[in-house]
Amino acid sequence: MRIGINFILVFLVFGIVNGCFGQQKTIARYFKDYTQLDVGSDYPTNETDPRAMAIPSRTYAGDTSGLKFRNQFVAFRQDDINGVTGSKWHFRFLHNEPTTLAEYNEFRNQLRDSLLREQLYERVKDDKEAAKMLVVSKPFLAEMERNTENNPKDFGYKDRTDNRYYFDLNWKYPLIPEKGWQAELLSNYYLPEAERFYGKREFDWRNIQYSYFIIDLSKDVKTGDTLKRSKRRFIIDYESPVIVNPFAWSHASKSVNDETSVLGQLYEELLSDQPLTGITGMQALAFCDWKAIQIEKELEKQGVYAWVRVTLPTVSDLERLKSEQQFQVPERDYTKQWRIGVKEYKAFVNAVKDSLRLVTEEKLSDSSDHCYYRYFWMDAATKGFEPGLTPGPENVLYTEHYETVKGQNVESRPFGALNELGQHSGVRVFTNLQAFIIPEQVNVIAGVSLDNQEDTESMKGITYEQAKAFYSWKYPIHKAKQGDDWQQFIFPTKEQFESVQSGETVIVPAHKLDFPSPTFQYVVHVNKLR
């Protein structure tokens, strides 16, 4: 009997040990593309590292929206991560690469789709159609109907509020907000027609925020120099905008569709595999909160039940990398792209004439003084405006320039909300995007007759303004799609245009650009709970 009991005990111990090592191997496999960090006894996430630079809030004086080191966000406003009571072991993994826009899009697209599904469920008139939008558990529903003592109501199609309380959204229900009845019901979540560039229908990210809570040991967050720590924990509800400001690239733009202007306009569209830029440190914290939930779910599917916390790295963590992030712009020969030949300019003029003919119903000659091409361009430089830090009314930060910045309503509250600690996301959004869409009208008839030039020649007698109109026709930036080469939408400066038209070669060498706002990596903390 004793031998049998001992055998069972040995077997159980072996199973437990083997299971523990098995889960640790699963953890190692899952984080194979991460750098494992020492756990350490101290993780001072709530103390300002003297090597880090505070990023003052753009909205509230005395507040900060992040700390940065080497133009990357580092840990701030986070509780201690030293461990969880009762946990068995603890791992820390540093994500090796900066968080990309594609990763951030997973986060905010999930929020967007959840919001749109909720709104469809509430707004659709057909109750039976609404029921399809939930994962309805029929056995549970039947049990609730039988249990009349605790639940006398009839759970039918019309009980939408009650049904939504008990049942989850059905993510297999087709969400097609671009057309049909869904587009009609969800139209207020997309940019108003007047604010659309060339009428392109896009989701209005000003409509959505991520709600979560933060645990903070700071009783009084002044930041910049120090973060005072209290003896008790604070659990603070928080809402963070998820809007990205890629136009931060464009604040240095000097001409229509120059390099930084195009980056601002197309970074979200074509460069989603690049590091995320154009958010605040508080927004990065919101992403970390969401990422922890996703990792926990993925580990659970692999049989690992753990408590996961995702934070920004410390300065010491980043020092391991010994490199700074910059955007790589490859070398490019723009000669062929920017040189305007007679044949293609003729095609452009004829296209303009054809479009005008449809309206005026009259034949237009090369010498016509009303052969105008109308197009639009994005005032990216103004849209990429960086506000200063002059305190204004109600402790809100403005500059003397705010009153003149197009589309910025300085009287309205900043985007986002203050939490109990007086912290703010530091995000401010423009209230009228139409103000940045600039109409242009250019007479496309050249100063030299097209009939007097050979098709193989470079076009003579056209001005720089006419050239920009031609480029907007040949390289329509509003039609850019995934897979397009972003550099093809860059316009030359006046000097570069004159050079290529005179037969010179224009090659822009490879170079690097600093990201206009900090990027970020994250650290995953894993504690086994059971």
Short mmCIF file of C-alpha atoms in Angstrom, two decimals:
data_model
loop_
_atom_site.label_atom_id
_atom_site.label_comp_id
_atom_site.label_asym_id
_atom_site.label_seq_id
_atom_site.Cartn_x
_atom_site.Cartn_y
_atom_site.Cartn_z
CA MET A 1 0.00 0.00 0.00
CA ARG A 2 2.80 2.39 1.01
CA ILE A 3 4.65 1.61 -2.20
CA GLY A 4 1.52 2.40 -4.16
CA ILE A 5 1.01 5.72 -2.38
CA ASN A 6 4.64 6.68 -2.89
CA PHE A 7 4.34 5.83 -6.57
CA ILE A 8 1.26 8.05 -6.88
CA LEU A 9 3.01 10.92 -5.08
CA VAL A 10 6.07 10.62 -7.31
CA PHE A 11 3.83 10.50 -10.36
CA LEU A 12 1.94 13.63 -9.24
CA VAL A 13 5.14 15.53 -8.46
CA PHE A 14 6.60 14.50 -11.82
CA GLY A 15 3.42 15.67 -13.57
CA ILE A 16 3.44 19.01 -11.78
CA VAL A 17 7.14 19.61 -12.49
CA ASN A 18 6.77 18.50 -16.08
CA GLY A 19 3.71 20.71 -16.51
CA CYS A 20 5.54 23.69 -15.03
CA PHE A 21 8.53 23.22 -17.34
CA GLY A 22 6.16 22.62 -20.25
CA GLN A 23 4.44 25.95 -19.67
CA GLN A 24 7.77 27.70 -19.35
CA LYS A 25 8.78 26.24 -22.71
CA THR A 26 5.52 27.53 -24.18
CA ILE A 27 6.34 30.97 -22.79
CA ALA A 28 9.81 30.80 -24.33
CA ARG A 29 8.41 29.81 -27.74
CA TYR A 30 5.78 32.54 -27.67
CA PHE A 31 8.36 35.24 -26.92
CA LYS A 32 11.11 33.91 -29.19
CA ASP A 33 11.27 37.22 -31.07
CA TYR A 34 11.63 39.20 -27.84
CA THR A 35 14.67 39.90 -25.68
CA GLN A 36 14.35 38.34 -22.23
CA LEU A 37 15.25 40.80 -19.48
CA ASP A 38 16.38 40.19 -15.93
CA VAL A 39 13.47 40.30 -13.53
CA GLY A 40 15.40 42.32 -10.98
CA SER A 41 14.18 43.47 -7.62
CA ASP A 42 13.29 46.99 -8.60
CA TYR A 43 11.37 48.35 -11.55
CA PRO A 44 11.02 52.09 -10.90
CA THR A 45 8.32 52.81 -13.45
CA ASN A 46 6.87 55.63 -11.42
CA GLU A 47 10.02 57.64 -10.90
CA THR A 48 11.49 60.08 -13.35
CA ASP A 49 14.81 58.87 -14.72
CA PRO A 50 17.14 61.87 -14.99
CA ARG A 51 18.22 60.63 -18.42
CA ALA A 52 14.65 60.88 -19.74
CA MET A 53 13.07 64.05 -21.04
CA ALA A 54 9.54 65.03 -20.05
CA ILE A 55 7.16 65.83 -22.90
CA PRO A 56 4.91 68.68 -21.73
CA SER A 57 1.22 68.31 -22.42
CA ARG A 58 -0.06 70.30 -25.37
CA THR A 59 -3.32 70.90 -23.54
CA TYR A 60 -2.81 71.33 -19.79
CA ALA A 61 -0.12 73.34 -18.03
CA GLY A 62 1.88 71.44 -15.43
CA ASP A 63 0.99 68.08 -16.97
CA THR A 64 3.02 65.80 -19.20
CA SER A 65 1.94 63.41 -21.92
CA GLY A 66 5.05 61.23 -21.79
CA LEU A 67 8.74 60.74 -21.07
CA LYS A 68 11.22 60.02 -23.82
CA PHE A 69 14.76 58.72 -24.21
CA ARG A 70 16.43 58.61 -27.64
CA ASN A 71 13.09 59.71 -29.09
CA GLN A 72 11.31 56.67 -27.66
CA PHE A 73 8.67 56.70 -24.95
CA VAL A 74 9.82 55.28 -21.62
CA ALA A 75 7.92 54.15 -18.52
CA PHE A 76 5.95 56.73 -16.56
CA ARG A 77 2.71 56.82 -14.56
CA GLN A 78 2.76 53.08 -14.00
CA ASP A 79 2.63 51.08 -10.79
CA ASP A 80 5.38 48.70 -9.63
CA ILE A 81 5.63 45.53 -11.69
CA ASN A 82 7.73 43.56 -9.23
CA GLY A 83 5.28 40.69 -9.04
CA VAL A 84 1.89 39.44 -8.06
CA THR A 85 1.13 37.93 -4.66
CA GLY A 86 1.00 34.16 -4.95
CA SER A 87 2.67 34.03 -8.36
CA LYS A 88 5.06 31.15 -9.09
CA TRP A 89 7.52 32.77 -11.47
CA HIS A 90 8.05 35.99 -13.32
CA PHE A 91 9.40 36.82 -16.78
CA ARG A 92 10.11 40.09 -18.56
CA PHE A 93 10.40 40.33 -22.35
CA LEU A 94 11.32 43.41 -24.39
CA HIS A 95 9.71 43.64 -27.82
CA ASN A 96 12.70 43.93 -30.15
CA GLU A 97 11.23 46.35 -32.66
CA PRO A 98 9.26 49.57 -32.31
CA THR A 99 5.50 49.16 -32.36
CA THR A 100 4.31 49.58 -35.94
CA LEU A 101 1.32 51.44 -37.24
CA ALA A 102 -0.10 48.06 -38.34
CA GLU A 103 0.00 46.81 -34.72
CA TYR A 104 -1.68 49.98 -33.51
CA ASN A 105 -4.28 49.60 -36.25
CA GLU A 106 -5.17 46.14 -34.89
CA PHE A 107 -5.91 47.87 -31.60
CA ARG A 108 -8.01 50.71 -32.91
CA ASN A 109 -9.71 48.70 -35.66
CA GLN A 110 -10.98 46.33 -32.99
CA LEU A 111 -12.38 49.33 -31.09
CA ARG A 112 -13.89 50.76 -34.27
CA ASP A 113 -15.56 47.50 -35.26
CA SER A 114 -16.88 46.97 -31.74
CA LEU A 115 -18.36 50.48 -31.71
CA LEU A 116 -19.94 50.08 -35.14
CA ARG A 117 -21.45 46.70 -34.22
CA GLU A 118 -22.92 48.13 -31.03
CA GLN A 119 -24.43 51.00 -32.99
CA LEU A 120 -25.86 48.70 -35.65
CA TYR A 121 -27.44 46.57 -32.94
CA GLU A 122 -29.06 49.62 -31.37
CA ARG A 123 -30.16 51.34 -34.57
CA VAL A 124 -31.41 48.59 -36.88
CA LYS A 125 -35.22 48.51 -36.92
CA ASP A 126 -35.65 44.78 -37.54
CA ASP A 127 -35.53 42.98 -34.17
CA LYS A 128 -34.77 39.62 -35.75
CA GLU A 129 -31.86 41.15 -37.68
CA ALA A 130 -30.60 42.62 -34.41
CA ALA A 131 -30.74 39.18 -32.79
CA LYS A 132 -28.36 37.86 -35.46
CA MET A 133 -25.78 40.34 -34.23
CA LEU A 134 -25.47 38.52 -30.89
CA VAL A 135 -24.09 35.11 -29.98
CA VAL A 136 -27.30 33.82 -28.43
CA SER A 137 -26.99 30.77 -26.22
CA LYS A 138 -30.26 28.95 -26.72
CA PRO A 139 -29.93 26.63 -23.66
CA PHE A 140 -29.18 29.64 -21.46
CA LEU A 141 -32.08 31.55 -22.96
CA ALA A 142 -34.43 28.64 -22.36
CA GLU A 143 -33.26 28.35 -18.75
CA MET A 144 -33.82 32.04 -18.15
CA GLU A 145 -37.32 31.81 -19.55
CA ARG A 146 -38.11 28.87 -17.27
CA ASN A 147 -36.74 30.62 -14.21
CA THR A 148 -39.71 32.95 -13.88
CA GLU A 149 -39.11 33.57 -10.19
CA ASN A 150 -35.82 35.39 -10.75
CA ASN A 151 -36.50 36.49 -14.29
CA PRO A 152 -40.19 36.97 -15.02
CA LYS A 153 -39.58 38.79 -18.30
CA ASP A 154 -39.89 37.03 -21.62
CA PHE A 155 -36.48 37.09 -23.35
CA GLY A 156 -37.67 37.60 -26.91
CA TYR A 157 -36.43 39.47 -29.94
CA LYS A 158 -37.72 42.78 -28.65
CA ASP A 159 -35.79 42.70 -25.38
CA ARG A 160 -32.64 44.18 -26.90
CA THR A 161 -31.22 45.78 -23.78
CA ASP A 162 -31.62 42.59 -21.73
CA ASN A 163 -30.32 40.37 -24.51
CA ARG A 164 -27.22 42.52 -24.98
CA TYR A 165 -26.55 42.31 -21.24
CA TYR A 166 -26.44 38.51 -21.37
CA PHE A 167 -24.98 37.86 -24.82
CA ASP A 168 -21.80 38.91 -26.62
CA LEU A 169 -21.57 40.53 -30.01
CA ASN A 170 -21.45 38.13 -32.92
CA TRP A 171 -18.20 38.97 -34.69
CA LYS A 172 -19.10 36.64 -37.53
CA TYR A 173 -22.01 38.88 -38.49
CA PRO A 174 -20.92 40.69 -41.68
CA LEU A 175 -19.95 44.29 -40.99
CA ILE A 176 -20.13 46.30 -44.24
CA PRO A 177 -20.25 49.97 -43.22
CA GLU A 178 -19.20 51.17 -46.69
CA LYS A 179 -22.51 50.55 -48.44
CA GLY A 180 -26.18 49.74 -48.16
CA TRP A 181 -28.29 50.10 -45.05
CA GLN A 182 -25.28 49.79 -42.76
CA ALA A 183 -23.61 52.80 -44.39
CA GLU A 184 -26.79 54.81 -43.85
CA LEU A 185 -27.07 53.88 -40.17
CA LEU A 186 -23.37 54.52 -39.46
CA SER A 187 -22.83 57.64 -41.59
CA ASN A 188 -22.21 59.90 -38.57
CA TYR A 189 -19.07 57.90 -37.72
CA TYR A 190 -17.41 58.84 -41.00
CA LEU A 191 -15.96 62.16 -42.08
CA PRO A 192 -18.63 64.69 -43.10
CA GLU A 193 -18.71 65.19 -46.86
CA ALA A 194 -17.33 68.71 -46.59
CA GLU A 195 -14.22 67.39 -44.78
CA ARG A 196 -13.40 64.62 -47.25
CA PHE A 197 -10.39 65.00 -49.51
CA TYR A 198 -11.68 64.38 -53.03
CA GLY A 199 -14.82 62.92 -51.46
CA LYS A 200 -12.95 59.90 -50.00
CA ARG A 201 -15.12 58.27 -47.33
CA GLU A 202 -13.01 57.57 -44.24
CA PHE A 203 -13.74 56.68 -40.65
CA ASP A 204 -13.58 59.71 -38.38
CA TRP A 205 -11.20 58.66 -35.60
CA ARG A 206 -12.19 61.73 -33.61
CA ASN A 207 -15.32 59.74 -32.66
CA ILE A 208 -13.66 57.01 -30.65
CA GLN A 209 -11.72 56.60 -27.41
CA TYR A 210 -10.40 53.61 -25.47
CA SER A 211 -11.71 53.26 -21.92
CA TYR A 212 -9.54 51.51 -19.37
CA PHE A 213 -8.16 52.03 -15.89
CA ILE A 214 -4.68 52.74 -14.64
CA ILE A 215 -3.16 51.88 -11.29
CA ASP A 216 -0.97 54.72 -10.15
CA LEU A 217 1.04 55.25 -6.99
CA SER A 218 1.38 58.98 -7.62
CA LYS A 219 -0.78 61.14 -5.44
CA ASP A 220 0.26 64.36 -7.03
CA VAL A 221 1.48 64.19 -10.63
CA LYS A 222 3.19 67.45 -11.54
CA THR A 223 5.84 65.76 -13.72
CA GLY A 224 8.73 67.15 -15.51
CA ASP A 225 11.13 66.78 -12.61
CA THR A 226 9.71 64.36 -10.05
CA LEU A 227 6.72 62.13 -9.44
CA LYS A 228 5.71 62.10 -5.78
CA ARG A 229 4.63 58.70 -4.56
CA SER A 230 1.85 58.11 -2.07
CA LYS A 231 1.50 55.10 0.20
CA ARG A 232 -1.72 53.86 -1.31
CA ARG A 233 -2.79 52.72 -4.72
CA PHE A 234 -5.06 54.70 -6.97
CA ILE A 235 -7.28 53.04 -9.52
CA ILE A 236 -8.22 55.69 -12.03
CA ASP A 237 -10.67 55.32 -14.88
CA TYR A 238 -9.22 56.75 -18.03
CA GLU A 239 -10.21 57.42 -21.61
CA SER A 240 -7.59 57.74 -24.31
CA PRO A 241 -8.10 58.94 -27.88
CA VAL A 242 -6.81 56.51 -30.51
CA ILE A 243 -6.43 59.05 -33.31
CA VAL A 244 -3.00 59.16 -34.98
CA ASN A 245 -1.48 62.41 -36.18
CA PRO A 246 0.75 61.46 -39.13
CA PHE A 247 0.80 65.11 -40.20
CA ALA A 248 3.40 65.66 -37.51
CA TRP A 249 5.73 64.71 -40.38
CA SER A 250 4.59 67.73 -42.34
CA HIS A 251 5.25 70.66 -40.01
CA ALA A 252 8.51 71.26 -41.91
CA SER A 253 6.87 71.04 -45.34
CA LYS A 254 7.78 73.95 -47.61
CA SER A 255 5.92 73.20 -50.84
CA VAL A 256 2.96 71.25 -52.20
CA ASN A 257 3.49 67.48 -51.93
CA ASP A 258 7.16 67.70 -51.01
CA GLU A 259 8.73 64.78 -49.16
CA THR A 260 7.44 65.52 -45.64
CA SER A 261 4.03 66.60 -46.96
CA VAL A 262 3.59 63.26 -48.74
CA LEU A 263 4.76 61.38 -45.65
CA GLY A 264 2.10 63.15 -43.61
CA GLN A 265 -0.63 62.35 -46.12
CA LEU A 266 0.29 58.72 -46.86
CA TYR A 267 1.98 57.40 -43.71
CA GLU A 268 -1.21 55.73 -42.49
CA GLU A 269 -2.17 54.52 -45.97
CA LEU A 270 1.10 53.11 -47.34
CA LEU A 271 3.61 52.81 -44.50
CA SER A 272 1.78 50.81 -41.86
CA ASP A 273 4.80 48.50 -41.49
CA GLN A 274 6.86 51.44 -40.20
CA PRO A 275 7.18 52.51 -36.54
CA LEU A 276 4.13 54.23 -35.15
CA THR A 277 4.54 57.96 -34.72
CA GLY A 278 2.11 60.79 -34.09
CA ILE A 279 0.69 59.68 -30.72
CA THR A 280 1.31 60.72 -27.11
CA GLY A 281 2.82 58.68 -24.30
CA MET A 282 -0.62 58.39 -22.72
CA GLN A 283 -1.91 56.83 -25.93
CA ALA A 284 1.01 54.40 -25.86
CA LEU A 285 -0.06 53.36 -22.34
CA ALA A 286 -3.58 52.70 -23.62
CA PHE A 287 -2.17 50.43 -26.34
CA CYS A 288 -0.11 48.59 -23.69
CA ASP A 289 -3.26 47.93 -21.66
CA TRP A 290 -5.01 46.45 -24.71
CA LYS A 291 -1.93 44.44 -25.73
CA ALA A 292 -1.76 42.76 -22.32
CA ILE A 293 -5.32 41.47 -22.76
CA GLN A 294 -4.50 40.04 -26.20
CA ILE A 295 -1.35 38.27 -24.97
CA GLU A 296 -3.21 36.75 -22.01
CA LYS A 297 -5.84 35.34 -24.38
CA GLU A 298 -3.22 33.93 -26.75
CA LEU A 299 -1.26 32.28 -23.92
CA GLU A 300 -4.44 30.81 -22.49
CA LYS A 301 -5.15 29.12 -25.84
CA GLN A 302 -1.75 27.44 -25.48
CA GLY A 303 -2.51 26.22 -21.97
CA VAL A 304 -0.69 28.94 -20.03
CA TYR A 305 -2.85 30.77 -17.50
CA ALA A 306 -0.91 33.83 -16.46
CA TRP A 307 -1.24 37.41 -15.35
CA VAL A 308 0.25 39.63 -18.06
CA ARG A 309 1.14 43.27 -17.79
CA VAL A 310 2.52 45.32 -20.69
CA THR A 311 4.40 48.52 -19.95
CA LEU A 312 6.70 50.96 -21.62
CA PRO A 313 10.41 50.13 -21.14
CA THR A 314 12.72 51.90 -18.73
CA VAL A 315 15.72 53.88 -19.89
CA SER A 316 17.92 50.95 -18.82
CA ASP A 317 15.88 48.59 -20.98
CA LEU A 318 16.37 50.78 -24.05
CA GLU A 319 20.07 51.18 -23.41
CA ARG A 320 20.46 47.50 -24.27
CA LEU A 321 19.53 48.28 -27.87
CA LYS A 322 22.23 50.94 -28.39
CA SER A 323 20.52 52.35 -31.44
CA GLU A 324 18.20 55.18 -32.32
CA GLN A 325 15.25 54.81 -34.66
CA GLN A 326 15.15 56.85 -37.88
CA PHE A 327 13.03 56.68 -41.00
CA GLN A 328 15.03 55.46 -44.00
CA VAL A 329 14.38 57.26 -47.29
CA PRO A 330 15.94 55.32 -50.19
CA GLU A 331 17.90 56.94 -53.01
CA ARG A 332 15.75 57.85 -55.98
CA ASP A 333 16.35 59.12 -59.49
CA TYR A 334 13.43 61.51 -60.02
CA THR A 335 14.45 62.57 -63.53
CA LYS A 336 11.94 60.44 -65.44
CA GLN A 337 9.17 60.95 -62.86
CA TRP A 338 9.42 64.73 -62.88
CA ARG A 339 10.29 65.41 -66.54
CA ILE A 340 7.16 66.40 -68.46
CA GLY A 341 7.18 65.35 -72.12
CA VAL A 342 5.17 66.96 -74.91
CA LYS A 343 3.13 63.82 -75.60
CA GLU A 344 1.94 63.34 -72.02
CA TYR A 345 1.26 67.06 -71.54
CA LYS A 346 -0.91 66.96 -74.67
CA ALA A 347 -2.83 64.07 -73.13
CA PHE A 348 -3.29 66.13 -69.96
CA VAL A 349 -4.56 69.18 -71.85
CA ASN A 350 -6.93 67.06 -73.94
CA ALA A 351 -8.30 65.41 -70.81
CA VAL A 352 -8.97 68.83 -69.30
CA LYS A 353 -10.65 70.00 -72.52
CA ASP A 354 -12.83 66.90 -72.62
CA SER A 355 -13.99 67.44 -69.07
CA LEU A 356 -14.74 71.12 -69.78
CA ARG A 357 -16.51 70.22 -73.01
CA LEU A 358 -18.96 68.12 -71.07
CA VAL A 359 -19.88 71.18 -69.07
CA THR A 360 -19.63 74.02 -71.60
CA GLU A 361 -20.52 72.02 -74.76
CA GLU A 362 -18.10 74.13 -76.79
CA LYS A 363 -14.91 73.33 -78.63
CA LEU A 364 -11.78 74.63 -76.94
CA SER A 365 -8.59 75.55 -78.82
CA ASP A 366 -5.01 75.62 -77.55
CA SER A 367 -5.25 79.40 -77.25
CA SER A 368 -8.44 79.36 -75.18
CA ASP A 369 -8.06 81.51 -72.08
CA HIS A 370 -10.56 79.52 -70.04
CA CYS A 371 -9.12 75.99 -70.26
CA TYR A 372 -8.73 75.64 -66.52
CA TYR A 373 -7.88 72.54 -64.54
CA ARG A 374 -9.32 72.47 -61.05
CA TYR A 375 -7.69 70.31 -58.40
CA PHE A 376 -7.17 70.22 -54.64
CA TRP A 377 -4.08 69.92 -52.50
CA MET A 378 -3.62 69.29 -48.81
CA ASP A 379 -2.14 72.09 -46.72
CA ALA A 380 -0.06 69.55 -44.81
CA ALA A 381 2.34 72.08 -43.29
CA THR A 382 -0.45 73.88 -41.46
CA LYS A 383 -2.13 70.61 -40.54
CA GLY A 384 1.16 69.48 -39.00
CA PHE A 385 1.31 72.59 -36.83
CA GLU A 386 2.96 72.04 -33.44
CA PRO A 387 1.39 74.18 -30.70
CA GLY A 388 3.61 75.94 -28.22
CA LEU A 389 3.30 76.03 -24.47
CA THR A 390 2.00 79.47 -23.51
CA PRO A 391 -0.56 79.04 -20.69
CA GLY A 392 -4.04 80.18 -21.60
CA PRO A 393 -7.43 80.35 -19.85
CA GLU A 394 -8.56 77.49 -17.60
CA ASN A 395 -5.03 76.14 -17.41
CA VAL A 396 -5.21 75.16 -21.09
CA LEU A 397 -2.16 75.66 -23.30
CA TYR A 398 -2.44 77.78 -26.42
CA THR A 399 -0.15 79.93 -28.51
CA GLU A 400 -0.80 83.19 -30.24
CA HIS A 401 -0.81 81.17 -33.47
CA TYR A 402 -3.75 78.99 -32.48
CA GLU A 403 -6.25 81.68 -33.43
CA THR A 404 -4.90 81.71 -36.98
CA VAL A 405 -4.44 77.98 -37.48
CA LYS A 406 -7.10 76.82 -39.89
CA GLY A 407 -9.83 74.61 -38.53
CA GLN A 408 -8.71 74.67 -34.90
CA ASN A 409 -11.50 75.58 -32.52
CA VAL A 410 -9.58 77.02 -29.59
CA GLU A 411 -12.72 77.69 -27.58
CA SER A 412 -13.68 74.01 -27.37
CA ARG A 413 -12.27 71.63 -24.78
CA PRO A 414 -9.26 69.58 -25.82
CA PHE A 415 -9.91 66.09 -27.13
CA GLY A 416 -9.95 63.54 -24.32
CA ALA A 417 -10.85 63.95 -20.67
CA LEU A 418 -9.13 64.65 -17.39
CA ASN A 419 -8.96 61.76 -14.93
CA GLU A 420 -9.00 61.94 -11.15
CA LEU A 421 -5.31 62.82 -11.00
CA GLY A 422 -5.71 65.72 -13.38
CA GLN A 423 -3.91 63.87 -16.13
CA HIS A 424 -4.81 64.39 -19.76
CA SER A 425 -3.87 62.55 -22.94
CA GLY A 426 -2.40 65.73 -24.37
CA VAL A 427 -4.27 65.21 -27.65
CA ARG A 428 -5.88 68.11 -29.46
CA VAL A 429 -7.74 67.63 -32.74
CA PHE A 430 -8.85 69.94 -35.50
CA THR A 431 -12.58 70.54 -35.64
CA ASN A 432 -12.84 71.31 -39.36
CA LEU A 433 -10.62 69.36 -41.73
CA GLN A 434 -12.12 71.17 -44.73
CA ALA A 435 -9.93 74.13 -43.86
CA PHE A 436 -6.84 72.21 -44.98
CA ILE A 437 -8.23 71.21 -48.39
CA ILE A 438 -7.07 73.97 -50.72
CA PRO A 439 -8.77 74.36 -54.13
CA GLU A 440 -6.54 75.36 -57.03
CA GLN A 441 -7.46 76.44 -60.55
CA VAL A 442 -4.80 76.65 -63.25
CA ASN A 443 -4.94 77.53 -66.93
CA VAL A 444 -3.21 74.55 -68.54
CA ILE A 445 -2.58 76.14 -71.95
CA ALA A 446 1.20 76.43 -72.35
CA GLY A 447 3.03 79.57 -73.40
CA VAL A 448 4.36 77.71 -76.46
CA SER A 449 1.94 75.96 -78.83
CA LEU A 450 1.85 72.20 -78.50
CA ASP A 451 1.75 71.87 -82.29
CA ASN A 452 5.21 73.40 -82.56
CA GLN A 453 6.89 70.79 -80.33
CA GLU A 454 7.95 67.20 -81.01
CA ASP A 455 6.31 64.50 -78.92
CA THR A 456 9.70 63.18 -77.80
CA GLU A 457 10.86 66.52 -76.40
CA SER A 458 10.52 67.91 -72.91
CA MET A 459 7.59 70.29 -72.73
CA LYS A 460 8.53 73.96 -73.17
CA GLY A 461 6.63 77.05 -72.16
CA ILE A 462 4.89 75.66 -69.05
CA THR A 463 5.08 77.31 -65.66
CA TYR A 464 5.74 75.65 -62.32
CA GLU A 465 2.08 76.12 -61.40
CA GLN A 466 1.04 74.30 -64.59
CA ALA A 467 3.56 71.57 -63.78
CA LYS A 468 2.02 71.04 -60.32
CA ALA A 469 -1.41 70.76 -61.93
CA PHE A 470 -0.02 68.13 -64.31
CA TYR A 471 1.60 66.17 -61.47
CA SER A 472 -1.66 66.18 -59.51
CA TRP A 473 -3.37 64.69 -62.60
CA LYS A 474 -0.68 62.08 -63.31
CA TYR A 475 0.06 61.17 -59.68
CA PRO A 476 -3.26 61.63 -57.84
CA ILE A 477 -2.36 61.27 -54.17
CA HIS A 478 -5.99 60.81 -53.16
CA LYS A 479 -6.03 57.55 -55.15
CA ALA A 480 -2.98 56.08 -53.42
CA LYS A 481 -3.57 52.49 -52.33
CA GLN A 482 -1.77 49.78 -50.41
CA GLY A 483 1.28 48.63 -52.35
CA ASP A 484 1.92 51.96 -54.10
CA ASP A 485 5.34 53.55 -53.91
CA TRP A 486 4.91 56.61 -51.69
CA GLN A 487 7.77 58.49 -53.37
CA GLN A 488 5.95 58.58 -56.70
CA PHE A 489 3.62 61.20 -55.25
CA ILE A 490 6.39 63.65 -54.37
CA PHE A 491 6.43 66.89 -56.40
CA PRO A 492 9.70 68.67 -57.25
CA THR A 493 10.56 72.11 -56.00
CA LYS A 494 10.56 74.88 -58.60
CA GLU A 495 14.34 74.60 -58.95
CA GLN A 496 14.20 70.80 -59.39
CA PHE A 497 11.42 71.13 -61.99
CA GLU A 498 13.43 73.64 -64.01
CA SER A 499 16.47 71.35 -63.82
CA VAL A 500 14.74 68.25 -65.21
CA GLN A 501 13.01 70.26 -67.94
CA SER A 502 16.37 71.62 -69.04
CA GLY A 503 17.70 68.08 -69.41
CA GLU A 504 19.55 67.68 -66.12
CA THR A 505 19.42 64.52 -63.99
CA VAL A 506 17.97 64.89 -60.49
CA ILE A 507 18.91 62.17 -58.01
CA VAL A 508 18.05 62.52 -54.34
CA PRO A 509 20.50 60.40 -52.31
CA ALA A 510 19.41 58.05 -49.54
CA HIS A 511 18.95 59.84 -46.24
CA LYS A 512 17.43 59.45 -42.81
CA LEU A 513 14.70 61.44 -41.11
CA ASP A 514 14.08 61.66 -37.38
CA PHE A 515 10.59 60.58 -36.46
CA PRO A 516 8.54 63.70 -35.71
CA SER A 517 7.32 62.31 -32.37
CA PRO A 518 8.58 59.46 -30.16
CA THR A 519 8.13 55.85 -31.21
CA PHE A 520 7.83 53.11 -28.60
CA GLN A 521 8.61 49.53 -27.75
CA TYR A 522 6.99 47.64 -24.92
CA VAL A 523 7.90 45.21 -22.16
CA VAL A 524 5.75 42.17 -21.35
CA HIS A 525 5.68 40.99 -17.73
CA VAL A 526 4.37 37.45 -17.21
CA ASN A 527 3.41 35.94 -13.86
CA LYS A 528 2.06 32.39 -13.59
CA LEU A 529 -1.02 32.39 -11.38
CA ARG A 530 -2.17 28.78 -11.56
#
